[in-house]
Amino acid sequence: MKINKDLKYTGSHEWVRLEGNIAFIGITDYAQSHLGTIVFVELPEVGEEISKGAPMAVVESVKAASDVYTPLSGTVTAINEELMDDPEQINSDPYESWFVSLELSDSTELESLIDAEGYQRLSEQEE
Amino acid sequence: MKKTPIYDLHLALGGKIIDFGGWALPVEYDGIIAEHNNVRSAAGLFDVSHMGEIEVKGPDAERFLQYVLTNDISAMADHQVYYTLMCYPNGGVVDDLIVYKYNPEYYLLVVNSSNRDKDFRWLQDNSSGQIEINDLSDRYALLALQGPKAEVILQELTDIDLDGIKFFRFHPELKIAGIPALVSRTGYTGEDGFEIYVNPTQAPLLWESILEAGAKHGLKPTGLGARDTLRFEAALPLYGQEISQDITPLEAGLGFFVKLTKDDFIGKQALVSQKETGIKRKLIGFEMIDRGIPRSKYEVEVNEEKIGFVTTGGFSPSLNKSIGLALIDSNYAQEGAAIEVIIRQKSLKAKIIAKPFYKKRYKDQ
């Protein structure tokens, strides 16, 4: 399983990349490998306000649809439309395949994220 | 969870094991789409040992089966296989199954694993005359070898000319890699292929022998995920989705397997009456126009009015698009007509198309 050392993670297998007050969010290599080949992605609208813990996207494999939850609250500033045309890039390159970028409304929520080492331990326990 | 005799080999092959109705079975090895496409282009080997096998024997076996099954069992030749439904008096479906006729006094019924106990009780409760019914499921392992390369692969392992086993016929005992097996030209993928019944103790050796012989022909172990997408594209029904106790075979478009002109059988009256008064619901195929993947149980609407529900939906690897089967009000069941599928509270456009989505490629049809 691949883990990118420069990213922050959640216990529910999302990753976060910070650029100032903007957070890019995607799903981890562990998540994509458990979902299997992804054939469809549904993303929120730009401008939508989403709060921590709410579903922000849906990924569908051949077998099933799964919600992706946002680990942070904020306003959607951009969505990665490439994923809608080529959802399989989430499987091949999960850490480049950001779903949304968020302008954060509550930076204290960042404290709930875990670092790469912590995430590695956590996902190994789940295996 | 129950394990099939192949379980350890699935693990060794990297199979992703899931709980499939109480059975530990591989949903995929390399990925559903790759396995699916490989069955269409070469061949796949499936472990379907969870399926149930029930024998019915005795002087009244034919008369009894003619009464509990919807197809015309009296028309079967020895060593022929029939697909049939087994119905409740109200026309709802107990199960769909295939019948192997050895001779007029010995039949083997192969039933869905989830319905095995229910079917056995149903057969017993409705039995009469000189017959004996036994659940032999634990005495059979079942492997399915499916795909255009199936025959050439299996032929390497037997002296019997497989070309002689025609579509929906079987050989009760031939040797595959030296292992005695019942082999039928049947399957659940829309491709040519065989289903091979063996003693569970010999199943692992048979599995390995077939994989070895097939390697150079592109044979790959294939999980239940691809089994479902393959049968779905070929519009082969799945119990609990296209048919159930609440959906009759006529509604599901399986009238060919219901012989309403034969003597009395369970469900006949209800089904005759349904046909006479007009079949109110129809199973149709559709493709999504808007982006989205339809799934089982999603509602289907026209002009914001509910007209039915999706029975199976998903992404079709062969067609590379989102398609579905739905049971809808017959008044709306015209090919080309626009419908809407409700996906996560959104009404998305779809249109009715012909089924099967994938033209079956059986031998000698």
Coordinates of C-alpha atoms in Angstrom, one line a residue:
Chain A
M1 CA 0.0 0.0 0.0
K2 CA 1.3 3.4 -1.0
I3 CA 1.3 6.3 1.4
N4 CA 2.4 9.9 0.5
K5 CA 4.5 11.3 3.3
D6 CA 3.5 14.9 2.5
L7 CA -0.2 14.5 3.1
K8 CA -2.6 14.4 6.1
Y9 CA -5.0 11.6 6.5
T10 CA -8.3 10.5 8.2
G11 CA -9.3 7.2 9.8
S12 CA -11.9 6.8 7.1
H13 CA -9.2 6.7 4.4
E14 CA -9.3 10.2 2.9
W15 CA -6.2 12.3 2.3
V16 CA -5.8 16.1 2.6
R17 CA -3.3 18.4 0.9
L18 CA -3.1 21.9 2.3
E19 CA -2.3 25.1 0.3
G20 CA -2.8 28.0 2.7
N21 CA -6.5 28.0 3.7
I22 CA -7.4 25.7 0.8
A23 CA -7.6 21.9 1.3
F24 CA -7.5 19.4 -1.6
I25 CA -9.2 16.1 -0.6
G26 CA -9.1 12.6 -2.1
I27 CA -9.2 9.0 -1.1
T28 CA -6.2 6.9 -0.2
D29 CA -4.6 4.0 -1.9
Y30 CA -6.0 1.7 0.7
A31 CA -9.5 3.0 0.0
Q32 CA -9.2 2.6 -3.8
S33 CA -7.8 -0.9 -3.5
H34 CA -10.7 -2.0 -1.3
L35 CA -13.3 -0.4 -3.6
G36 CA -12.0 -2.1 -6.7
T37 CA -12.1 -0.5 -10.2
I38 CA -14.0 2.8 -9.9
V39 CA -16.4 3.4 -12.7
F40 CA -18.3 6.5 -11.6
V41 CA -17.8 9.6 -9.5
E42 CA -20.3 12.1 -8.3
L43 CA -18.9 15.4 -7.0
P44 CA -20.6 18.4 -5.3
E45 CA -21.2 21.7 -6.9
V46 CA -18.7 24.5 -6.8
G47 CA -19.8 27.0 -4.2
E48 CA -21.6 24.4 -2.1
E49 CA -20.9 24.6 1.7
I50 CA -20.1 21.3 3.3
S51 CA -19.6 20.4 6.9
K52 CA -17.2 18.0 8.4
G53 CA -18.5 14.4 8.4
A54 CA -21.1 15.0 5.7
P55 CA -21.0 13.0 2.4
M56 CA -19.3 15.2 -0.2
A57 CA -18.9 12.7 -3.1
V58 CA -20.0 9.2 -4.2
V59 CA -17.6 6.7 -5.8
E60 CA -19.0 3.7 -7.5
S61 CA -17.2 0.5 -8.3
V62 CA -18.7 -2.3 -10.4
K63 CA -20.3 -3.8 -7.3
A64 CA -21.5 -0.9 -5.2
A65 CA -21.8 2.8 -4.5
S66 CA -19.9 4.3 -1.5
D67 CA -20.1 7.7 0.0
V68 CA -16.9 9.8 0.6
Y69 CA -17.1 12.0 3.6
T70 CA -15.4 15.4 4.0
P71 CA -13.1 15.5 7.0
L72 CA -13.2 19.3 7.0
S73 CA -15.8 22.0 6.7
G74 CA -15.8 24.7 4.1
T75 CA -16.9 26.0 0.7
V76 CA -16.1 24.0 -2.5
T77 CA -13.9 26.2 -4.6
A78 CA -13.2 23.6 -7.3
I79 CA -14.0 20.1 -8.3
N80 CA -11.8 17.7 -10.3
E81 CA -13.9 17.2 -13.4
E82 CA -11.3 14.9 -15.0
L83 CA -12.4 12.3 -12.5
M84 CA -15.9 12.2 -14.0
D85 CA -14.5 11.4 -17.4
D86 CA -11.8 9.0 -16.2
P87 CA -12.7 7.7 -12.7
E88 CA -10.2 4.9 -13.0
Q89 CA -7.3 7.4 -12.4
I90 CA -8.4 7.2 -8.8
N91 CA -7.3 3.6 -8.8
S92 CA -4.0 4.2 -10.7
D93 CA -3.0 7.5 -9.0
P94 CA -5.0 8.0 -5.9
Y95 CA -2.9 10.8 -4.4
E96 CA -3.0 12.9 -7.6
S97 CA -6.8 12.3 -7.9
W98 CA -8.2 15.1 -5.8
F99 CA -12.0 15.2 -5.6
V100 CA -12.6 18.8 -4.4
S101 CA -10.8 21.8 -3.0
L102 CA -12.3 23.5 0.0
E103 CA -11.8 26.9 1.4
L104 CA -11.8 26.0 5.1
S105 CA -14.2 27.6 7.5
D106 CA -12.8 26.2 10.6
S107 CA -9.0 25.6 10.7
T108 CA -9.1 24.0 14.1
E109 CA -10.6 20.9 12.4
L110 CA -7.1 20.3 11.0
E111 CA -6.1 19.0 14.4
S112 CA -8.3 15.9 13.9
L113 CA -6.2 14.8 10.9
I114 CA -3.4 12.3 11.3
D115 CA 0.1 12.2 9.7
A116 CA 1.4 9.6 7.3
E117 CA 3.0 7.5 10.0
G118 CA -0.1 7.4 12.1
Y119 CA -2.2 6.6 9.0
Q120 CA 0.2 3.8 8.0
R121 CA -0.2 2.1 11.5
L122 CA -3.9 2.5 11.4
S123 CA -4.4 1.0 7.9
E124 CA -2.1 -1.9 8.8
Q125 CA -4.2 -2.7 11.8
E126 CA -7.3 -2.8 9.5
E127 CA -5.7 -5.2 7.1
Chain B
M1 CA -19.0 -19.0 6.8
K2 CA -19.1 -22.3 4.8
K3 CA -16.1 -23.0 2.7
T4 CA -16.0 -24.8 -0.7
P5 CA -13.3 -27.4 -1.3
I6 CA -11.5 -24.8 -3.4
Y7 CA -11.2 -22.2 -0.6
D8 CA -7.5 -22.6 0.1
L9 CA -6.7 -22.3 -3.6
H10 CA -8.7 -19.1 -3.8
L11 CA -6.6 -17.6 -1.0
A12 CA -3.4 -18.7 -2.7
L13 CA -4.6 -17.1 -6.0
G14 CA -5.2 -13.8 -4.2
G15 CA -9.0 -14.1 -4.3
K16 CA -10.8 -11.4 -2.4
I17 CA -13.1 -13.4 -0.2
I18 CA -16.6 -12.1 0.7
D19 CA -19.6 -13.6 2.6
F20 CA -21.9 -14.7 -0.3
G21 CA -25.0 -15.8 1.4
G22 CA -23.1 -17.6 4.1
W23 CA -20.4 -18.9 1.8
A24 CA -16.8 -17.7 1.8
L25 CA -16.3 -17.1 -1.9
P26 CA -14.0 -14.9 -4.1
V27 CA -15.7 -11.8 -5.5
E28 CA -12.6 -11.1 -7.6
Y29 CA -8.9 -12.0 -8.1
D30 CA -7.5 -9.4 -10.5
G31 CA -10.5 -7.1 -10.7
I32 CA -14.0 -7.6 -11.9
I33 CA -13.7 -5.8 -15.2
A34 CA -10.5 -7.6 -16.3
E35 CA -12.1 -11.0 -15.4
H36 CA -15.3 -10.1 -17.1
N37 CA -13.5 -9.2 -20.4
N38 CA -11.4 -12.2 -20.2
V39 CA -14.4 -14.5 -20.1
R40 CA -15.8 -12.8 -23.2
S41 CA -12.5 -13.0 -25.1
A42 CA -10.9 -16.2 -23.8
A43 CA -12.2 -18.2 -20.7
G44 CA -12.8 -18.0 -17.0
L45 CA -13.0 -20.7 -14.3
F46 CA -15.5 -20.2 -11.6
D47 CA -16.0 -22.1 -8.3
V48 CA -19.8 -22.3 -7.9
S49 CA -19.7 -25.2 -5.4
H50 CA -22.2 -23.4 -3.2
M51 CA -25.0 -24.3 -5.7
G52 CA -27.5 -26.9 -4.4
E53 CA -28.1 -30.3 -5.9
I54 CA -31.3 -32.2 -5.2
E55 CA -32.0 -35.6 -6.7
V56 CA -35.6 -36.8 -7.4
K57 CA -36.0 -40.5 -8.2
G58 CA -38.5 -43.2 -8.5
P59 CA -41.3 -44.4 -10.8
D60 CA -43.3 -41.2 -10.3
A61 CA -40.4 -38.8 -10.7
E62 CA -41.4 -37.4 -14.0
R63 CA -45.1 -37.0 -13.1
F64 CA -44.0 -35.3 -9.9
L65 CA -41.6 -32.8 -11.6
Q66 CA -44.2 -32.1 -14.2
Y67 CA -46.5 -31.0 -11.4
V68 CA -44.0 -28.8 -9.4
L69 CA -42.0 -27.3 -12.3
T70 CA -43.3 -24.9 -15.0
N71 CA -41.4 -26.3 -18.0
D72 CA -42.6 -29.5 -19.8
I73 CA -40.4 -32.2 -18.3
S74 CA -42.1 -34.9 -20.3
A75 CA -40.5 -33.4 -23.5
M76 CA -37.0 -34.0 -22.2
A77 CA -34.6 -36.5 -23.7
D78 CA -32.3 -38.5 -21.5
H79 CA -29.1 -36.5 -20.8
Q80 CA -30.8 -33.3 -21.6
V81 CA -30.9 -30.2 -19.3
Y82 CA -33.8 -27.8 -19.0
Y83 CA -34.1 -24.4 -17.4
T84 CA -37.3 -24.1 -15.5
L85 CA -39.1 -22.2 -12.8
M86 CA -40.7 -23.6 -9.7
C87 CA -43.8 -21.5 -8.7
Y88 CA -46.1 -21.0 -5.8
P89 CA -49.9 -21.4 -6.4
N90 CA -50.1 -17.6 -6.8
G91 CA -47.5 -17.6 -9.7
G92 CA -44.7 -16.1 -7.6
V93 CA -41.4 -18.0 -8.0
V94 CA -40.0 -20.4 -5.4
D95 CA -36.8 -20.7 -7.4
D96 CA -35.3 -21.0 -10.8
L97 CA -33.3 -24.1 -11.5
I98 CA -31.9 -26.4 -14.1
V99 CA -33.0 -30.1 -14.3
Y100 CA -30.8 -32.9 -15.5
K101 CA -32.6 -35.9 -16.8
Y102 CA -30.7 -39.1 -16.5
N103 CA -33.7 -41.3 -17.3
P104 CA -37.5 -41.0 -16.6
E105 CA -36.9 -42.2 -13.0
Y106 CA -33.8 -40.2 -12.1
Y107 CA -33.4 -36.4 -12.2
L108 CA -30.9 -34.0 -10.6
L109 CA -32.1 -30.5 -9.9
V110 CA -29.5 -27.7 -9.5
V111 CA -30.9 -24.9 -7.4
N112 CA -29.7 -21.5 -6.0
S113 CA -27.7 -21.9 -2.9
S114 CA -29.8 -19.3 -1.0
N115 CA -32.9 -21.3 -1.8
R116 CA -31.6 -24.8 -1.2
D117 CA -33.3 -25.5 2.1
K118 CA -36.5 -23.8 1.0
D119 CA -36.6 -25.7 -2.3
F120 CA -36.0 -29.1 -0.6
R121 CA -38.8 -28.5 1.8
W122 CA -41.1 -27.3 -1.0
L123 CA -40.4 -30.4 -3.0
Q124 CA -41.0 -32.7 0.0
D125 CA -44.2 -30.9 1.0
N126 CA -45.6 -31.3 -2.4
S127 CA -44.4 -34.8 -3.1
S128 CA -46.7 -37.7 -3.8
G129 CA -46.5 -41.2 -5.3
Q130 CA -43.4 -43.3 -5.5
I131 CA -40.6 -40.9 -5.3
E132 CA -37.5 -40.1 -3.2
I133 CA -36.0 -36.7 -2.8
N134 CA -32.5 -36.2 -1.4
D135 CA -30.4 -33.1 -0.9
L136 CA -27.0 -34.1 -2.4
S137 CA -25.5 -30.7 -2.2
D138 CA -22.6 -31.7 0.0
R139 CA -21.7 -34.5 -2.4
Y140 CA -21.0 -32.2 -5.3
A141 CA -18.5 -29.5 -6.0
L142 CA -19.2 -27.5 -9.1
L143 CA -16.8 -25.7 -11.4
A144 CA -17.9 -23.6 -14.3
L145 CA -15.6 -23.2 -17.3
Q146 CA -17.0 -20.4 -19.5
G147 CA -15.9 -18.5 -22.6
P148 CA -15.0 -19.1 -26.3
K149 CA -11.9 -21.1 -25.3
A150 CA -13.8 -23.4 -22.9
E151 CA -14.1 -26.3 -25.2
V152 CA -10.5 -26.3 -26.5
I153 CA -9.3 -26.2 -22.9
L154 CA -11.4 -28.9 -21.5
Q155 CA -10.8 -31.1 -24.5
E156 CA -7.1 -31.3 -23.5
L157 CA -8.2 -33.1 -20.3
T158 CA -10.5 -35.8 -21.7
D159 CA -10.8 -38.4 -24.4
I160 CA -14.5 -37.9 -24.9
D161 CA -15.3 -35.7 -27.9
L162 CA -16.8 -32.6 -26.3
D163 CA -18.2 -31.4 -29.5
G164 CA -20.7 -34.3 -29.0
I165 CA -22.1 -32.5 -25.9
K166 CA -24.5 -30.1 -27.4
F167 CA -26.0 -27.0 -25.8
F168 CA -28.0 -27.9 -22.7
R169 CA -27.0 -31.6 -22.9
F170 CA -24.8 -33.5 -20.5
H171 CA -22.5 -36.5 -20.1
P172 CA -23.2 -38.2 -16.7
E173 CA -19.8 -39.5 -16.2
L174 CA -16.7 -38.8 -18.1
K175 CA -13.2 -38.3 -16.9
I176 CA -11.6 -34.9 -16.8
A177 CA -7.9 -35.1 -15.9
G178 CA -8.7 -38.7 -14.7
I179 CA -11.4 -37.4 -12.3
P180 CA -15.0 -38.7 -12.8
A181 CA -17.3 -35.9 -13.5
L182 CA -20.7 -34.9 -14.8
V183 CA -20.2 -32.4 -17.5
S184 CA -23.0 -30.2 -19.1
R185 CA -22.8 -27.6 -21.8
T186 CA -24.5 -24.9 -19.6
G187 CA -23.6 -21.7 -17.9
Y188 CA -24.5 -18.3 -16.6
T189 CA -22.4 -15.9 -18.7
G190 CA -23.9 -15.8 -22.2
E191 CA -20.8 -17.6 -23.5
D192 CA -20.3 -21.2 -24.6
G193 CA -19.0 -23.3 -21.7
F194 CA -19.3 -26.2 -19.3
E195 CA -20.4 -26.9 -15.8
I196 CA -18.5 -29.7 -14.2
Y197 CA -19.8 -31.6 -11.1
V198 CA -17.3 -33.6 -9.1
N199 CA -16.8 -35.2 -5.7
P200 CA -15.7 -32.4 -3.4
T201 CA -12.5 -34.3 -2.4
Q202 CA -11.3 -34.2 -6.0
A203 CA -12.4 -30.7 -6.8
P204 CA -9.1 -29.0 -5.9
L205 CA -7.1 -31.2 -8.2
L206 CA -9.7 -30.7 -11.0
W207 CA -9.5 -26.9 -10.4
E208 CA -5.7 -26.9 -10.7
S209 CA -5.7 -29.2 -13.7
I210 CA -8.1 -27.0 -15.6
L211 CA -6.2 -23.8 -14.8
E212 CA -3.0 -25.4 -15.9
A213 CA -4.4 -26.7 -19.1
G214 CA -6.0 -23.4 -19.8
A215 CA -3.1 -21.1 -19.0
K216 CA -1.9 -21.0 -22.6
H217 CA -5.4 -20.2 -23.8
G218 CA -5.7 -17.2 -21.5
L219 CA -7.9 -19.0 -18.9
K220 CA -8.1 -17.1 -15.6
P221 CA -9.8 -17.8 -12.3
T222 CA -12.9 -15.6 -12.2
G223 CA -14.8 -14.4 -9.2
L224 CA -18.5 -14.0 -8.5
G225 CA -18.4 -10.3 -9.3
A226 CA -17.8 -11.0 -12.9
R227 CA -20.3 -13.8 -12.8
D228 CA -22.9 -11.3 -12.0
T229 CA -21.9 -8.7 -14.6
L230 CA -21.7 -11.4 -17.2
R231 CA -25.1 -12.8 -16.5
F232 CA -26.6 -9.3 -16.3
E233 CA -25.3 -8.3 -19.7
A234 CA -26.9 -11.5 -21.1
A235 CA -30.1 -10.6 -19.2
L236 CA -30.1 -14.0 -17.4
P237 CA -32.3 -13.6 -14.4
L238 CA -31.1 -13.7 -10.8
Y239 CA -33.5 -15.0 -8.1
G240 CA -34.3 -12.2 -5.7
Q241 CA -33.8 -9.6 -8.3
E242 CA -35.5 -10.3 -11.7
I243 CA -37.7 -13.1 -10.2
S244 CA -38.9 -13.6 -6.6
Q245 CA -42.0 -14.7 -4.7
D246 CA -43.5 -11.4 -5.7
I247 CA -42.6 -11.5 -9.4
T248 CA -44.0 -14.1 -11.7
P249 CA -42.0 -15.7 -14.6
L250 CA -44.4 -14.0 -17.1
E251 CA -43.7 -10.6 -15.8
A252 CA -40.0 -11.4 -16.0
G253 CA -40.3 -12.4 -19.6
L254 CA -39.6 -16.1 -19.0
G255 CA -42.9 -17.3 -20.5
F256 CA -40.9 -19.6 -22.8
F257 CA -40.1 -21.8 -19.7
V258 CA -43.7 -21.9 -18.5
K259 CA -45.8 -24.3 -20.5
L260 CA -49.3 -23.2 -19.8
T261 CA -50.8 -25.9 -22.1
K262 CA -49.4 -28.8 -20.1
D263 CA -51.5 -30.6 -17.4
D264 CA -52.0 -29.1 -14.0
F265 CA -48.9 -27.7 -12.3
I266 CA -48.4 -25.5 -9.2
G267 CA -49.1 -21.9 -10.2
K268 CA -50.8 -22.8 -13.5
Q269 CA -54.1 -21.3 -12.7
A270 CA -52.7 -18.0 -11.5
L271 CA -50.3 -17.8 -14.5
V272 CA -53.0 -18.6 -17.1
S273 CA -55.2 -16.0 -15.5
Q274 CA -52.4 -13.5 -15.5
K275 CA -51.8 -14.1 -19.2
E276 CA -55.5 -13.8 -20.0
T277 CA -56.1 -10.6 -18.1
G278 CA -52.9 -9.0 -19.4
I279 CA -49.5 -8.9 -17.8
K280 CA -49.4 -5.7 -15.9
R281 CA -45.7 -5.4 -15.3
K282 CA -42.8 -6.1 -17.7
L283 CA -39.1 -6.5 -17.3
I284 CA -37.3 -4.1 -19.6
G285 CA -33.7 -3.2 -20.4
F286 CA -32.6 0.4 -20.3
E287 CA -29.5 2.5 -20.6
M288 CA -28.7 5.7 -18.8
I289 CA -28.6 9.0 -20.8
D290 CA -27.7 11.2 -17.8
R291 CA -24.5 10.2 -15.9
G292 CA -25.2 7.8 -13.1
I293 CA -25.2 4.1 -12.2
P294 CA -28.6 2.5 -11.5
R295 CA -28.7 -0.1 -8.8
S296 CA -31.1 -2.8 -7.6
K297 CA -34.3 -1.3 -6.0
Y298 CA -33.9 2.2 -7.3
E299 CA -37.3 3.7 -8.4
V300 CA -38.2 4.2 -12.0
E301 CA -40.5 7.1 -12.9
V302 CA -42.2 8.8 -15.8
N303 CA -43.4 12.4 -15.3
E304 CA -42.7 12.1 -11.6
E305 CA -45.0 9.1 -11.3
K306 CA -43.5 5.8 -10.0
I307 CA -43.8 3.1 -12.7
G308 CA -41.5 0.5 -11.3
F309 CA -38.1 -0.3 -10.0
V310 CA -34.6 -1.4 -11.1
T311 CA -34.0 -5.2 -10.6
T312 CA -30.3 -5.2 -11.6
G313 CA -28.3 -2.2 -12.6
G314 CA -24.7 -1.4 -13.1
F315 CA -21.8 -0.6 -15.3
S316 CA -21.5 -2.9 -18.3
P317 CA -17.8 -3.8 -19.0
S318 CA -18.6 -5.1 -22.5
L319 CA -20.7 -2.1 -23.5
N320 CA -18.7 0.4 -21.4
K321 CA -21.9 2.2 -20.2
S322 CA -24.5 2.2 -17.4
I323 CA -27.4 -0.1 -18.0
G324 CA -30.2 -1.8 -16.1
L325 CA -33.1 -4.2 -16.0
A326 CA -36.3 -2.8 -14.5
L327 CA -39.7 -4.2 -13.7
I328 CA -42.2 -1.5 -14.9
D329 CA -45.8 -0.9 -15.7
S330 CA -46.4 -2.6 -19.1
N331 CA -48.0 0.5 -20.5
Y332 CA -44.7 2.2 -20.5
A333 CA -42.6 -0.7 -21.8
Q334 CA -41.9 0.5 -25.3
E335 CA -38.4 0.3 -26.7
G336 CA -37.0 3.8 -27.2
A337 CA -39.3 5.3 -24.6
A338 CA -37.8 7.8 -22.1
I339 CA -37.9 6.9 -18.4
E340 CA -36.3 8.4 -15.3
V341 CA -34.3 6.5 -12.7
I342 CA -34.1 8.0 -9.2
I343 CA -30.5 8.0 -8.0
R344 CA -29.8 9.6 -4.6
Q345 CA -33.0 11.7 -4.8
K346 CA -32.1 12.9 -8.3
S347 CA -34.2 12.1 -11.3
L348 CA -31.9 11.0 -14.1
K349 CA -32.8 10.3 -17.7
A350 CA -32.7 6.9 -19.2
K351 CA -34.2 5.1 -22.2
I352 CA -35.7 1.7 -22.8
I353 CA -33.5 -0.5 -25.0
A354 CA -33.6 -4.1 -26.3
K355 CA -32.4 -6.9 -24.1
P356 CA -30.2 -8.9 -23.8
F357 CA -27.6 -6.2 -23.8
Y358 CA -25.0 -8.7 -25.0
K359 CA -25.9 -11.2 -27.7
K360 CA -25.4 -14.7 -26.2
R361 CA -22.8 -16.8 -28.0
Y362 CA -23.9 -20.3 -27.2
K363 CA -22.8 -23.3 -29.3
D364 CA -25.3 -24.9 -31.8
Q365 CA -28.1 -22.5 -31.3

